[in-house]
Short mmCIF file of the C-alpha atoms (twelve columns), coordinates in Angstrom:
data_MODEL
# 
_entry.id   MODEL 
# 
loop_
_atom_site.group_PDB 
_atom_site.id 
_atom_site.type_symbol 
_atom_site.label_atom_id 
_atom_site.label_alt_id 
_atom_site.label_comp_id 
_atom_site.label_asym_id 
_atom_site.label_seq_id 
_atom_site.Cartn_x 
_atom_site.Cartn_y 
_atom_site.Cartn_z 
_atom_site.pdbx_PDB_model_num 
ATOM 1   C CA . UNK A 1   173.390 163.056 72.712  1 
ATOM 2   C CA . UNK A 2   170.819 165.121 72.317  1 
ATOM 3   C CA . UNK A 3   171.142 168.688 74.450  1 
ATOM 4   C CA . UNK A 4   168.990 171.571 75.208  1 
ATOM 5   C CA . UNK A 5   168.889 173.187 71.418  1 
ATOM 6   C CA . UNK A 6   168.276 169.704 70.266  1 
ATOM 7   C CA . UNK A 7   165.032 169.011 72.404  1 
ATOM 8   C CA . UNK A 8   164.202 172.796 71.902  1 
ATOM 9   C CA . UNK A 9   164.461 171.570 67.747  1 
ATOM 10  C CA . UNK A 10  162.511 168.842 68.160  1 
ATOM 11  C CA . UNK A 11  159.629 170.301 70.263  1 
ATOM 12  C CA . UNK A 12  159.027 173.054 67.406  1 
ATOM 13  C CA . UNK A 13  158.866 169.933 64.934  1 
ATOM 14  C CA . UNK A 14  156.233 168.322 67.831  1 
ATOM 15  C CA . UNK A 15  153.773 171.569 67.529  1 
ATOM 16  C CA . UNK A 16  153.385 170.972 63.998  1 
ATOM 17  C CA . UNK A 17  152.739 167.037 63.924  1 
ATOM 18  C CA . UNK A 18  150.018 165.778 65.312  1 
ATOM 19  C CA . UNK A 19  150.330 161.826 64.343  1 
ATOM 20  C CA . UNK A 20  153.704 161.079 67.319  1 
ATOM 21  C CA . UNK A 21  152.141 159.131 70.042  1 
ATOM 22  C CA . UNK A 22  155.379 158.509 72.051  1 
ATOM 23  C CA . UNK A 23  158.618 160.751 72.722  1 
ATOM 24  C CA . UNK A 24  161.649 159.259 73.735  1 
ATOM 25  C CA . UNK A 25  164.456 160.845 74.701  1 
ATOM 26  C CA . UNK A 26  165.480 159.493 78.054  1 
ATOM 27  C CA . UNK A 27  169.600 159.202 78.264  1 
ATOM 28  C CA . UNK A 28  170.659 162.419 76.514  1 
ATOM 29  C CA . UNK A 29  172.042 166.139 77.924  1 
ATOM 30  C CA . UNK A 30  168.583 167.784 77.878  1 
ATOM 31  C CA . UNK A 31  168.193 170.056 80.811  1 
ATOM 32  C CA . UNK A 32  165.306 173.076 82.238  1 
ATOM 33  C CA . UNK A 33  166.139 174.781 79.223  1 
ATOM 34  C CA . UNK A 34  165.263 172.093 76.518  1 
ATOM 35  C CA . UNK A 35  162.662 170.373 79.057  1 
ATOM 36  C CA . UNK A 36  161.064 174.123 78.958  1 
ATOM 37  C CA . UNK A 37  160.616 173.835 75.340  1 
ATOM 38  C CA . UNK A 38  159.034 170.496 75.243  1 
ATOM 39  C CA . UNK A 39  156.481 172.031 78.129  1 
ATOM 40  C CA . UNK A 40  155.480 174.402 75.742  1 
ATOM 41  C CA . UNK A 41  154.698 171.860 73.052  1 
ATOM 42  C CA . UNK A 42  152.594 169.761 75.228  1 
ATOM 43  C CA . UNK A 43  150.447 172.497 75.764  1 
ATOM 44  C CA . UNK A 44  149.633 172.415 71.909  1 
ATOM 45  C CA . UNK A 45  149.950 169.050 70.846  1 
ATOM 46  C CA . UNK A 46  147.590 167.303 72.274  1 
ATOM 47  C CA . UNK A 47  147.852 163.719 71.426  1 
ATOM 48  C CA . UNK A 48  151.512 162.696 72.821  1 
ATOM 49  C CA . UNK A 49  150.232 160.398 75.213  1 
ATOM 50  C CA . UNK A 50  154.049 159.155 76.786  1 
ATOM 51  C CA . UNK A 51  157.021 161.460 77.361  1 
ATOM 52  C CA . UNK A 52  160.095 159.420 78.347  1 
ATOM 53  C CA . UNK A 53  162.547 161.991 79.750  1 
ATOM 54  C CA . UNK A 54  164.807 159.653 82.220  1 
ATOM 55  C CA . UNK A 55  168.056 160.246 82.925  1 
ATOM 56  C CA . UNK A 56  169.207 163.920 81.689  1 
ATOM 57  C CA . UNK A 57  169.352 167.145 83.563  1 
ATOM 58  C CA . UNK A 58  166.552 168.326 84.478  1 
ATOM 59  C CA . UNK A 59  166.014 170.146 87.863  1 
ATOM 60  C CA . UNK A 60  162.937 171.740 89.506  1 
ATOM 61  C CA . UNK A 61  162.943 174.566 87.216  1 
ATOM 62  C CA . UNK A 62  161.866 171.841 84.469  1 
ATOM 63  C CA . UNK A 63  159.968 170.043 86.710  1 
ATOM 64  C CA . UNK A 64  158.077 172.736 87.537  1 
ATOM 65  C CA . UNK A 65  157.013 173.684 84.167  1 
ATOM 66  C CA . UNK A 66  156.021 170.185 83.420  1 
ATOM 67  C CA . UNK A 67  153.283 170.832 86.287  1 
ATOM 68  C CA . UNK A 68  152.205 174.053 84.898  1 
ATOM 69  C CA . UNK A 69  151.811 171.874 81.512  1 
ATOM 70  C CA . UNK A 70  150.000 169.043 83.097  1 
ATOM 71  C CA . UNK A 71  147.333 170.900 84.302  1 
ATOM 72  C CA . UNK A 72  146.409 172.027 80.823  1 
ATOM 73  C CA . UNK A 73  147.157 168.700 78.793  1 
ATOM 74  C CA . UNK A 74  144.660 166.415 78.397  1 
ATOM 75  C CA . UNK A 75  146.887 163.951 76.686  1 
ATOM 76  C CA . UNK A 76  149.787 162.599 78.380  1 
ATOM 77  C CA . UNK A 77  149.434 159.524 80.460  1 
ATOM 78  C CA . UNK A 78  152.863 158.673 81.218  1 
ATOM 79  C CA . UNK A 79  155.819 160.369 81.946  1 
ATOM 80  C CA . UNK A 80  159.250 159.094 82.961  1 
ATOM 81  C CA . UNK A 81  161.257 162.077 84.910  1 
ATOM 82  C CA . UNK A 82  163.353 159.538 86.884  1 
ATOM 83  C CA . UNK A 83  167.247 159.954 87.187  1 
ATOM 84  C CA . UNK A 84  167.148 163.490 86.656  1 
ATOM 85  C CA . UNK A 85  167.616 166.370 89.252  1 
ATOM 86  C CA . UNK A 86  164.226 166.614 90.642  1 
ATOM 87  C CA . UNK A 87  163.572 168.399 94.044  1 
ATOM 88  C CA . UNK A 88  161.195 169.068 96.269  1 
ATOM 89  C CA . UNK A 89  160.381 172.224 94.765  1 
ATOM 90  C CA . UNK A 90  159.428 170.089 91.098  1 
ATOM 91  C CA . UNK A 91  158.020 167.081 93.312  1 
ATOM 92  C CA . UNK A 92  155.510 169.752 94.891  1 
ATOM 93  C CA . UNK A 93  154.583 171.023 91.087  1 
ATOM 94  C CA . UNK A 94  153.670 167.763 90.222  1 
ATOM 95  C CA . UNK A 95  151.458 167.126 92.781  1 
ATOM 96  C CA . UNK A 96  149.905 170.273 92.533  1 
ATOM 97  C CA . UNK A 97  149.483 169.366 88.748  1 
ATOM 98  C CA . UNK A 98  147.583 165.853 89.757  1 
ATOM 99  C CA . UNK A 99  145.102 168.184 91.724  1 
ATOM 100 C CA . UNK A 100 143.582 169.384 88.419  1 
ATOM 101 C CA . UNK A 101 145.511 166.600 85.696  1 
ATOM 102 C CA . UNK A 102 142.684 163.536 85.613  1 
ATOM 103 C CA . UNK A 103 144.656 162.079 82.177  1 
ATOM 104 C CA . UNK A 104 148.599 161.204 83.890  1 
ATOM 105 C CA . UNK A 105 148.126 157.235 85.089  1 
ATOM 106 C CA . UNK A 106 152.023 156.348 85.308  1 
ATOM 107 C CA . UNK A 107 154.618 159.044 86.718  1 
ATOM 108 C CA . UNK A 108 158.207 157.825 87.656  1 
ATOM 109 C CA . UNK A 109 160.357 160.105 89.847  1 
ATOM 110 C CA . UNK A 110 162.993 157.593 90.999  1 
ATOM 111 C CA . UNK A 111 166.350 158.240 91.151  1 
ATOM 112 C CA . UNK A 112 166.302 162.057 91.837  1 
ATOM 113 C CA . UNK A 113 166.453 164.293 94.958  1 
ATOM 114 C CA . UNK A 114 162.997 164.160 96.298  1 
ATOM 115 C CA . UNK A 115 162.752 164.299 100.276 1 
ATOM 116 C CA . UNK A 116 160.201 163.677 102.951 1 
ATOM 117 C CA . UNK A 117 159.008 167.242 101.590 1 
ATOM 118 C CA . UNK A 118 157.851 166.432 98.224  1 
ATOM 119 C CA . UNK A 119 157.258 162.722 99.110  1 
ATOM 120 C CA . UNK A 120 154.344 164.236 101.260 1 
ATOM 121 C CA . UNK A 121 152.911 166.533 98.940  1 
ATOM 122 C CA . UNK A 122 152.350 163.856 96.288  1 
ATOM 123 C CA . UNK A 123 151.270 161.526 99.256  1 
ATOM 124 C CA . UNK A 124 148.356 164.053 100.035 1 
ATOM 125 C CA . UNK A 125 147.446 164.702 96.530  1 
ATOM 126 C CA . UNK A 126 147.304 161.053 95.485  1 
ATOM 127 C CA . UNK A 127 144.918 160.281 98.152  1 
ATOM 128 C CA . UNK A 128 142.169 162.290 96.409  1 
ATOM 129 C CA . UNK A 129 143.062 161.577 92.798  1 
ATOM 130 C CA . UNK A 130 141.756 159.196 91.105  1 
ATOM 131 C CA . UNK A 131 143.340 158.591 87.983  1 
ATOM 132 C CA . UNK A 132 147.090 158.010 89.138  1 
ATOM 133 C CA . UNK A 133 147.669 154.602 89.824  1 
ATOM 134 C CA . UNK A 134 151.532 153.981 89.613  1 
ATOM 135 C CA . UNK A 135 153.997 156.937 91.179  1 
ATOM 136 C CA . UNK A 136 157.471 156.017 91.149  1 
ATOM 137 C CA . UNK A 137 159.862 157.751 94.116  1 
ATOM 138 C CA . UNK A 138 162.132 154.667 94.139  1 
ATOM 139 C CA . UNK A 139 166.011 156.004 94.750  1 
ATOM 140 C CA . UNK A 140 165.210 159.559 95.931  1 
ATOM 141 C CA . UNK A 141 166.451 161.200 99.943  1 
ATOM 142 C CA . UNK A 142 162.686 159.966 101.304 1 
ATOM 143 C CA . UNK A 143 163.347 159.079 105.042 1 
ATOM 144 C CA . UNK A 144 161.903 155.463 106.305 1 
ATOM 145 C CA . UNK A 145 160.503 157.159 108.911 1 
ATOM 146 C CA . UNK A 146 158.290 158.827 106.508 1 
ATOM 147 C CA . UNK A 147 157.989 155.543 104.109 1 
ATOM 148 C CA . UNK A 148 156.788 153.895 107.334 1 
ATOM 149 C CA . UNK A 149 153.713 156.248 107.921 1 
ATOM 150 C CA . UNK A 150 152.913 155.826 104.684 1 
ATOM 151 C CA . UNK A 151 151.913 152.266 104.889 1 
ATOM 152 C CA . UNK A 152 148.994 152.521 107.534 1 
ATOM 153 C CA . UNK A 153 147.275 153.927 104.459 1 
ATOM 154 C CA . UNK A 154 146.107 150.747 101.629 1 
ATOM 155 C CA . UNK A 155 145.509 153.204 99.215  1 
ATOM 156 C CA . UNK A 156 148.811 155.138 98.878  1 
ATOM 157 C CA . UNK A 157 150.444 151.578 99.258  1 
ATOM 158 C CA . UNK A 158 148.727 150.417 95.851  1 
ATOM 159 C CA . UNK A 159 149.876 153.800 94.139  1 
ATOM 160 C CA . UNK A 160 153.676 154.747 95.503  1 
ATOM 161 C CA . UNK A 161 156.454 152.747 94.621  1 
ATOM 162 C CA . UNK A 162 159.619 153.613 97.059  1 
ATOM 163 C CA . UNK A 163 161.809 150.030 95.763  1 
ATOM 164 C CA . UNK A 164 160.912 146.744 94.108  1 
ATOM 165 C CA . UNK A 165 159.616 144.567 97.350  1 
ATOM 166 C CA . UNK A 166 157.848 147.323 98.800  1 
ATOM 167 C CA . UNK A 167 153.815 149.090 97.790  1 
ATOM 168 C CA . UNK A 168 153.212 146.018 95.042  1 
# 
């Protein structure tokens, strides 16, 4: 299992080599403090173009420095934050990220703590961007109440993905 120090290790390696494509390291012990590190390293390396960080630790602290990132990298395309400890806090940093990010395509969220909150601040900033086409929020506290609204509008339906039958 790889922990904080570990992804923290392997993100000063990631500054220096320019030829990784993909980082995987879903399923491990990494939480804000290694997910921190890896932030920073996005910001130089600039040809990562997936970042598969599924099911650790990571909170909105993390979450929200991967939005401070994402408005700077023009690189990453997909990122995989699901099963983590997400917020609405980190849920709102992404969003505000996609305001400015016109590279991200593919960002899964499911499985953390995201509420009506968050759920509407990505709702509201992927009706103007254009890049995004698949967002995740499958598994998180989103009410139906607010999953219903969502469907008067074809274009969020195409984009959000709340659970397998529904938004395909």
């Amino acid at each position: 299992q790889i922990s904080d120090e570990g992804a923290s290790i392997i993100a000063e390696g990631l500054k220096i080599n320019q030829t990784v494509k993909a980082v995987y390291l879903g399923e491990n012990e990494i939480g804000d403090e290694g997910v921190v590190a890896l932030a920073e390293m996005l910001k130089v390396n600039q040809n990562i173009a997936t970042i598969d960080l599924y099911g650790n630790h990571i909170g909105d602290e993390g979450t929200e420095k991967i939005g401070e990132t994402l408005k700077i990298n023009r690189s990453v395309t997909t990122i995989y934050l699901g099963g983590n400890q997400v917020g609405d806090e980190g849920a709102e940093a992404i969003a505000e990220a996609l305001k400015v990010n016109q590279t991200v395509i593919t960002i899964y969220l499911g499985g953390n703590q995201i509420g009506d909150i968050g759920a509407k601040a990505i709702a509201e900033t992927l009706k103007a961007n254009q890049t995004v086409t698949t967002f995740d929020l499958s598994g998180n506290w989103i009410s139906h109440s607010f999953k219903d609204s969502l469907k008067l509008n074809a274009r969020l339906q195409r984009k959000i993905i709340f659970y397998e039958s529904e938004f395909q």
